[in-house]
Amino acid sequence: MKILAIETSCDDTGIAVLEVKGTKSSPDFNALSNIVSSQIEVHKKYGGVYPAMAKREHQKNLIPALEAALKKAEMLKIFNFQFSIFNEFLMSKFSKLENILERESDLFKKLIPFLKKYKKPDIDLIAVTNGPGLEPCLWVGVNFAKALSYFWDIPVIPVNHIESHILVNFLENKDIKFPVIALVVSGGHTQLILMKKIGDYKILGETRDDAAGECFDKCAKILGLGYPGGPAIAELASSVIASEPAGKRGNPEPFHKTLDSRFCGNDISLPRPMINTKDYDFSFSGLKTAVLYADKKIKNKNKKYKQEMAAEIQQAIIDVLLKKTMKAVKDYRAKTLILGGGVSANKELRKQFTKKIKTETFGFLPNGKKPNQIKLLAPDPELSTDNALMVAVTGYFHRKAMRHPPGVLKTLKANANLRIS
Ligand code: KG4
Ligand code: ZN
């Protein structure tokens, strides 16, 4: 089967086409296209994402992204005749589309010429992110999916954004062993999830305030770095990490002093919030505040200071994520650890998780039985951040719950606070 997927939950406009072959229990995924149209340039000036502006950009980007995705998948076929405005059937369909896209009139204006120009593609299912995310952005994708579903008469399936950050790992990995512990770390979420099988999730813990990605972004703003902050901090930190004696960083002691006074003439330490609590929750807003106060004390904000600070911020976040995740892995005797979400693109985070998984003794059994073997999975970095391919994979696994037009027009809704469990 072929799935067309749509992702507009935040500031990336994604359209993908996924072909699935193989058997039900062992599907073979073949990504025919995966187009991500980033809005970074637009939001950079403001240091963050403004939903109304992101909604406008999604409306602008969706048709070019759809065109590019179908073209790459070799599914873009031009009609060899002109539509007549006297075709009443079509006119009534277009007017229905206008209703569906009532609040996305810019998108409607771009969609009509597209539908007049190209034939219905060979697609069996449309998958769309319906939450969680920024509500106005989610609605653009959802209403676009409804419009295509209605016009082309293709069933549609709503997809949970958090679940798709996890299930993208199934794209290239077969025989994933359960139970799985999944750490989803993005700009909007930080959750530790116990997964007994696909579709069976329990949130073990989550952030009580800012998400890990949000913390990267806010700290980057304090340091005067670009948006998004995660890659900017990672880049700055990498020069310090590369020149550092092995073993200096990665010591998850709260309030330990890592900023070297040789470099910035100041003695700054960042906290590791909630690192030793018995639950699986996180808190990152205090870390951001600590960075703000520390930064105020620095007079000479030279490059070396920024590099040191970036490395310390990154390490503080990694320390907390690593400690809580390993606790969940041990407590639930997980067989697989899955990382997902934008922050999981972070190289240093991956390196330290990989090292921990290799060196830690899991499930040590005094009766001589083999210790639990853990496998660590993380998507290609470009699939860690928002994209539509992950939506397509998730749509495939839940295809039984697909909704057919015209019922879908009433029942499909965006939900900014959608929960995985
Ligand atoms: O999953 P995602 O693309 O969007 C949301 O669902 O939020 O995640 C975006 C977040 C941003 O906060 C960004 O700064 C962070 O992921 N991020 C990173 C890296 N790449 C993206 N954080 C740390 N290191 C990175 N390399
Ligand atoms: Zn995301």
XYZ file of C-alpha atoms and ligand atoms in Angstrom:
448
model
C 0.000 0.000 0.000
C 1.011 3.621 -0.470
C 0.558 6.249 2.222
C 0.608 10.007 1.809
C 1.509 11.742 5.081
C 1.141 15.324 6.278
C 2.955 16.975 9.206
C 2.325 20.572 10.322
C 2.360 20.370 14.129
C 4.984 23.069 14.671
C 7.267 24.951 12.302
C 8.129 22.289 9.721
C 5.836 21.584 6.793
C 6.258 17.911 5.897
C 4.817 15.728 3.149
C 5.955 12.152 2.549
C 4.993 9.157 0.455
C 5.674 5.728 1.922
C 5.284 2.400 0.183
C 4.711 -0.648 2.373
C 5.245 -4.176 1.118
C 6.013 -7.447 2.884
C 3.748 -9.192 5.343
C 1.582 -7.803 8.133
C 3.914 -9.071 10.829
C 7.026 -8.048 8.914
C 6.354 -4.979 6.765
C 8.978 -3.630 4.359
C 9.008 0.144 4.296
C 10.221 2.060 1.289
C 10.276 5.843 1.564
C 9.368 7.154 -1.884
C 9.728 10.770 -0.782
C 10.095 12.862 2.350
C 9.882 16.620 1.855
C 10.423 18.956 4.797
C 9.976 22.636 4.217
C 11.586 24.402 7.157
C 10.378 27.752 8.469
C 13.591 28.458 10.393
C 14.418 31.526 8.315
C 11.041 33.084 9.157
C 11.141 32.375 12.899
C 14.852 33.066 13.369
C 14.291 36.826 13.517
C 11.964 36.422 16.476
C 13.942 33.709 18.279
C 10.944 31.396 18.463
C 7.820 30.126 16.729
C 4.718 32.314 16.533
C 1.706 30.093 15.802
C -0.112 32.589 13.560
C 3.001 33.110 11.483
C 3.669 29.356 11.339
C 0.073 28.776 10.181
C 0.555 31.263 7.358
C 3.805 29.559 6.312
C 2.189 26.101 6.328
C -0.520 27.402 3.997
C 2.177 28.753 1.719
C 4.356 25.637 1.797
C 1.909 22.730 1.667
C 1.135 22.694 -2.068
C 4.787 23.060 -3.201
C 5.734 20.327 -0.697
C 2.941 18.055 -1.949
C 3.970 18.665 -5.543
C 7.612 17.893 -4.733
C 6.742 14.772 -2.728
C 4.481 13.326 -5.428
C 7.031 14.181 -8.124
C 9.842 12.435 -6.237
C 7.557 9.431 -5.763
C 6.784 9.505 -9.523
C 3.094 10.043 -8.868
C 2.597 13.496 -10.275
C 0.520 13.017 -13.438
C -0.802 15.983 -15.413
C -4.372 15.925 -16.826
C -4.273 16.142 -20.591
C -7.501 18.103 -20.822
C -8.702 21.398 -19.411
C -11.399 21.611 -16.741
C -14.501 23.434 -17.850
C -16.068 25.783 -15.370
C -19.390 24.371 -16.569
C -18.634 21.042 -14.994
C -21.198 21.303 -12.211
C -20.095 18.217 -10.361
C -16.605 19.580 -10.027
C -17.809 23.010 -9.124
C -19.841 21.592 -6.261
C -16.793 19.643 -5.090
C -14.693 22.786 -5.142
C -17.287 24.657 -3.155
C -17.253 21.886 -0.548
C -13.458 22.249 -0.414
C -13.924 25.927 0.226
C -16.020 24.986 3.256
C -13.441 22.532 4.539
C -10.682 25.120 4.147
C -12.805 27.985 5.408
C -10.116 29.109 7.839
C -7.251 28.363 5.467
C -8.323 30.448 2.477
C -4.740 30.977 1.243
C -4.302 27.232 1.074
C -7.655 26.810 -0.694
C -6.563 29.289 -3.372
C -3.427 27.258 -4.052
C -5.151 23.888 -3.869
C -7.702 24.460 -6.641
C -5.177 25.016 -9.476
C -3.230 22.006 -8.192
C -6.295 19.743 -8.291
C -7.199 21.024 -11.757
C -3.719 20.333 -13.055
C -2.898 16.911 -11.619
C -4.622 13.528 -11.594
C -5.475 11.657 -8.411
C -2.294 9.867 -7.287
C -2.135 6.162 -6.566
C -2.491 6.569 -2.782
C -4.388 4.185 -0.469
C -4.315 6.138 2.762
C -3.674 9.664 3.995
C -2.053 10.028 7.446
C -2.012 13.350 9.259
C -0.689 14.611 12.594
C -3.659 15.800 14.664
C -1.819 16.501 17.952
C -0.114 17.379 20.154
C 1.301 20.620 18.774
C 0.383 24.209 18.016
C -3.366 24.244 17.477
C -3.587 26.616 14.450
C -0.752 24.707 12.765
C -2.330 21.313 13.426
C -5.618 22.512 11.920
C -3.918 23.467 8.643
C -2.646 19.898 8.221
C -5.882 18.296 9.399
C -8.069 20.410 7.108
C -5.685 19.832 4.216
C -5.935 16.070 4.811
C -9.725 16.324 4.928
C -9.788 18.293 1.684
C -7.596 15.774 -0.168
C -9.442 12.847 1.378
C -12.803 14.248 0.258
C -11.692 15.275 -3.228
C -9.779 12.116 -4.065
C -11.972 9.784 -2.015
C -9.103 8.330 0.016
C -9.471 7.279 3.684
C -7.574 9.231 6.290
C -6.015 8.406 9.634
C -5.077 10.805 12.461
C -1.625 10.310 13.967
C -0.228 11.256 17.385
C 2.940 13.321 17.014
C 4.712 11.797 20.024
C 3.941 8.274 18.855
C 5.313 9.085 15.412
C 8.613 10.276 16.975
C 8.832 6.767 18.498
C 7.555 4.649 15.613
C 9.895 6.224 13.054
C 12.426 3.829 14.569
C 10.430 0.932 13.062
C 11.208 2.184 9.580
C 14.550 0.446 9.466
C 14.383 -1.929 12.405
C 12.527 -5.200 12.414
C 12.003 -7.462 15.423
C 12.107 -4.720 18.012
C 11.891 -6.417 21.391
C 9.417 -5.297 24.045
C 9.098 -3.872 26.593
C 10.474 -0.689 25.119
C 11.367 2.448 27.033
C 11.057 5.492 24.775
C 12.525 8.874 25.549
C 10.842 11.539 23.430
C 12.702 14.830 23.650
C 11.533 17.676 21.467
C 10.837 21.391 21.516
C 7.428 20.846 23.068
C 7.771 17.571 24.991
C 10.007 15.527 27.236
C 8.418 12.200 28.085
C 9.576 8.794 29.254
C 7.183 6.203 27.893
C 6.803 2.504 28.618
C 5.682 0.663 25.505
C 4.474 -2.935 25.804
C 3.590 -3.151 22.129
C 2.648 -0.775 19.318
C -0.430 1.084 20.549
C 0.091 0.230 24.246
C 1.780 3.138 26.009
C 2.168 4.438 29.517
C 3.740 7.800 30.261
C 6.090 7.088 33.180
C 7.216 10.663 33.560
C 7.459 13.968 31.785
C 8.653 17.498 32.241
C 6.834 19.575 34.799
C 7.686 22.807 33.005
C 9.924 23.385 29.975
C 10.791 20.648 27.477
C 14.455 19.751 26.915
C 14.412 21.327 23.435
C 12.734 24.422 24.820
C 15.537 24.660 27.376
C 18.144 24.455 24.599
C 16.256 27.156 22.682
C 15.822 29.518 25.647
C 19.427 29.132 26.816
C 20.620 29.794 23.268
C 18.576 32.988 23.240
C 20.225 34.116 26.506
C 23.639 33.492 24.956
C 22.637 35.416 21.845
C 22.800 32.350 19.583
C 20.489 31.566 16.697
C 17.222 29.686 16.504
C 16.714 26.736 16.873
C 18.964 26.708 19.906
C 19.715 22.976 20.107
C 21.941 22.755 17.030
C 23.532 26.142 17.866
C 24.492 25.035 21.383
C 25.661 21.624 20.159
C 27.888 23.265 17.572
C 29.499 25.637 20.084
C 29.891 22.883 22.668
C 31.595 20.531 20.228
C 34.819 22.548 20.145
C 35.142 22.379 23.937
C 34.282 18.694 24.106
C 36.804 17.828 21.402
C 39.651 19.543 23.295
C 38.716 18.164 26.665
C 40.455 15.404 28.618
C 38.370 12.241 28.503
C 36.073 11.783 31.451
C 35.917 15.395 32.522
C 32.334 15.821 31.506
C 29.444 13.499 32.059
C 29.659 13.495 35.838
C 26.054 13.830 36.957
C 26.746 15.432 40.309
C 24.396 18.274 41.045
C 25.992 21.680 41.184
C 29.418 20.414 40.191
C 31.695 23.058 38.846
C 32.547 22.508 35.255
C 32.987 25.965 33.824
C 36.689 26.459 33.897
C 37.810 29.707 35.482
C 40.853 29.698 33.226
C 38.606 30.484 30.286
C 36.090 33.005 31.519
C 37.512 34.191 34.811
C 34.365 33.179 36.613
C 33.218 30.216 38.581
C 29.843 29.067 37.344
C 28.008 25.868 38.041
C 24.734 24.740 36.552
C 22.254 22.550 38.404
C 20.969 19.151 37.255
C 17.319 19.641 38.249
C 15.471 16.644 39.704
C 18.329 14.290 38.841
C 18.027 12.327 42.069
C 14.254 12.245 42.533
C 12.637 8.808 42.635
C 10.091 9.540 39.902
C 10.645 9.778 36.145
C 9.764 13.437 35.860
C 11.931 16.289 34.622
C 12.179 20.024 35.148
C 14.230 22.302 32.926
C 13.003 25.806 33.663
C 15.362 26.180 36.662
C 18.307 25.335 34.451
C 17.370 28.143 32.087
C 17.080 30.547 35.047
C 20.481 29.428 36.342
C 21.969 30.172 32.925
C 20.339 33.597 32.948
C 21.823 34.495 36.363
C 25.216 33.048 35.537
C 25.297 34.939 32.263
C 24.480 38.226 33.995
C 27.601 37.889 36.140
C 29.919 37.490 33.170
C 31.426 40.735 31.979
C 33.523 39.490 29.122
C 31.197 37.293 27.064
C 33.909 36.093 24.741
C 33.759 33.073 22.468
C 35.523 30.830 24.951
C 32.952 31.669 27.617
C 30.086 30.886 25.241
C 31.671 27.592 24.235
C 32.168 26.574 27.866
C 28.660 27.610 28.806
C 27.163 25.788 25.809
C 29.023 22.602 26.740
C 27.823 22.875 30.325
C 24.178 23.481 29.326
C 24.260 20.515 26.973
C 25.869 18.305 29.592
C 23.416 19.320 32.312
C 20.503 18.341 30.036
C 22.143 15.079 28.983
C 22.981 14.136 32.591
C 19.372 14.413 33.709
C 17.924 12.672 30.647
C 20.449 9.843 30.932
C 19.980 9.225 34.643
C 16.171 9.150 34.529
C 16.058 7.076 31.351
C 18.459 4.457 32.706
C 16.390 4.255 35.871
C 13.278 3.517 33.769
C 15.185 0.990 31.636
C 16.305 -0.887 34.756
C 13.054 -0.618 36.691
C 10.997 -1.967 33.785
C 13.648 -4.411 32.511
C 13.357 -2.916 29.043
C 14.784 -4.860 26.107
C 14.952 -1.837 23.835
C 15.592 1.839 24.451
C 14.226 4.162 21.776
C 15.180 7.808 21.390
C 13.067 10.234 19.379
C 12.284 13.922 18.866
C 14.455 16.845 17.783
C 16.826 16.747 20.759
C 17.678 13.114 19.993
C 19.536 14.466 16.935
C 22.155 15.722 19.408
C 25.420 13.887 18.710
C 26.830 14.142 22.223
C 23.581 12.855 23.699
C 23.663 9.849 21.372
C 27.307 9.191 22.176
C 26.731 9.224 25.909
C 23.584 7.069 25.708
C 25.423 4.551 23.510
C 28.343 4.408 25.943
C 26.041 3.974 28.923
C 24.101 1.169 27.264
C 27.364 -0.617 26.458
C 28.993 -0.258 29.843
C 26.094 -0.538 32.273
C 25.202 -3.926 33.680
C 21.488 -4.332 33.315
C 19.409 -6.741 35.276
C 22.345 -8.308 37.086
C 21.173 -11.655 38.307
C 22.980 -13.305 41.258
C 21.760 -16.777 40.157
C 24.105 -16.682 37.194
C 21.438 -16.041 34.522
C 22.413 -13.878 31.576
C 21.990 -10.161 32.164
C 19.332 -8.358 30.189
C 20.555 -7.259 26.752
C 19.455 -3.791 25.791
C 19.354 -2.428 22.282
C 19.493 1.314 21.696
C 17.652 2.730 18.688
C 17.636 6.297 17.425
C 16.485 7.533 14.015
C 18.719 9.162 11.414
C 19.231 12.708 12.740
C 17.075 14.168 9.949
C 14.262 11.848 11.037
C 14.666 12.902 14.690
C 13.251 16.330 13.954
C 9.725 16.805 12.605
C 8.985 15.120 9.284
C 6.063 13.399 7.568
C 7.740 10.030 7.033
C 7.288 9.226 10.719
C 3.611 10.116 10.331
C 3.299 7.686 7.422
C 4.878 4.814 9.406
C 2.566 5.471 12.353
C -0.448 5.704 10.041
C 0.483 2.289 8.640
C 0.501 0.630 12.061
C -2.910 2.079 12.898
C -4.449 1.675 9.433
C -7.372 -0.340 10.810
C -8.617 2.788 12.553
C -8.778 4.724 9.279
C -11.790 6.880 8.636
C -13.545 7.118 5.320
C -14.864 10.248 3.729
C -17.410 11.766 4.192
C -17.516 10.706 7.882
C -14.014 12.011 8.341
C -15.128 15.536 7.623
C -17.042 15.585 10.878
C -14.978 13.424 13.190
C -11.377 14.375 12.454
C -10.170 17.140 14.740
C -6.897 18.749 15.769
C -6.073 18.459 19.455
C -3.168 20.553 20.732
C -3.033 18.566 23.990
C -3.463 15.051 22.602
C -1.890 12.462 24.961
C -0.311 9.165 23.955
C -1.858 7.458 27.003
O 10.830 17.251 17.324
P 11.131 18.633 16.888
O 11.659 18.828 15.492
O 9.872 19.563 17.027
C 8.964 19.443 18.094
O 8.133 18.514 18.071
O 9.122 20.269 19.015
O 12.166 19.247 17.946
C 12.659 20.541 17.839
C 13.591 20.781 18.995
C 14.083 22.231 19.111
O 13.922 22.660 20.440
C 15.553 22.139 18.732
O 16.357 23.102 19.377
C 15.907 20.747 19.175
O 14.761 19.974 18.870
N 17.067 20.201 18.469
C 18.223 19.892 19.078
C 19.104 19.467 18.061
N 18.446 19.525 16.859
C 17.196 19.983 17.131
N 18.588 19.938 20.380
C 19.834 19.561 20.681
N 20.753 19.169 19.778
C 20.441 19.108 18.461
N 21.348 18.700 17.575
Zn 8.298 16.880 17.098
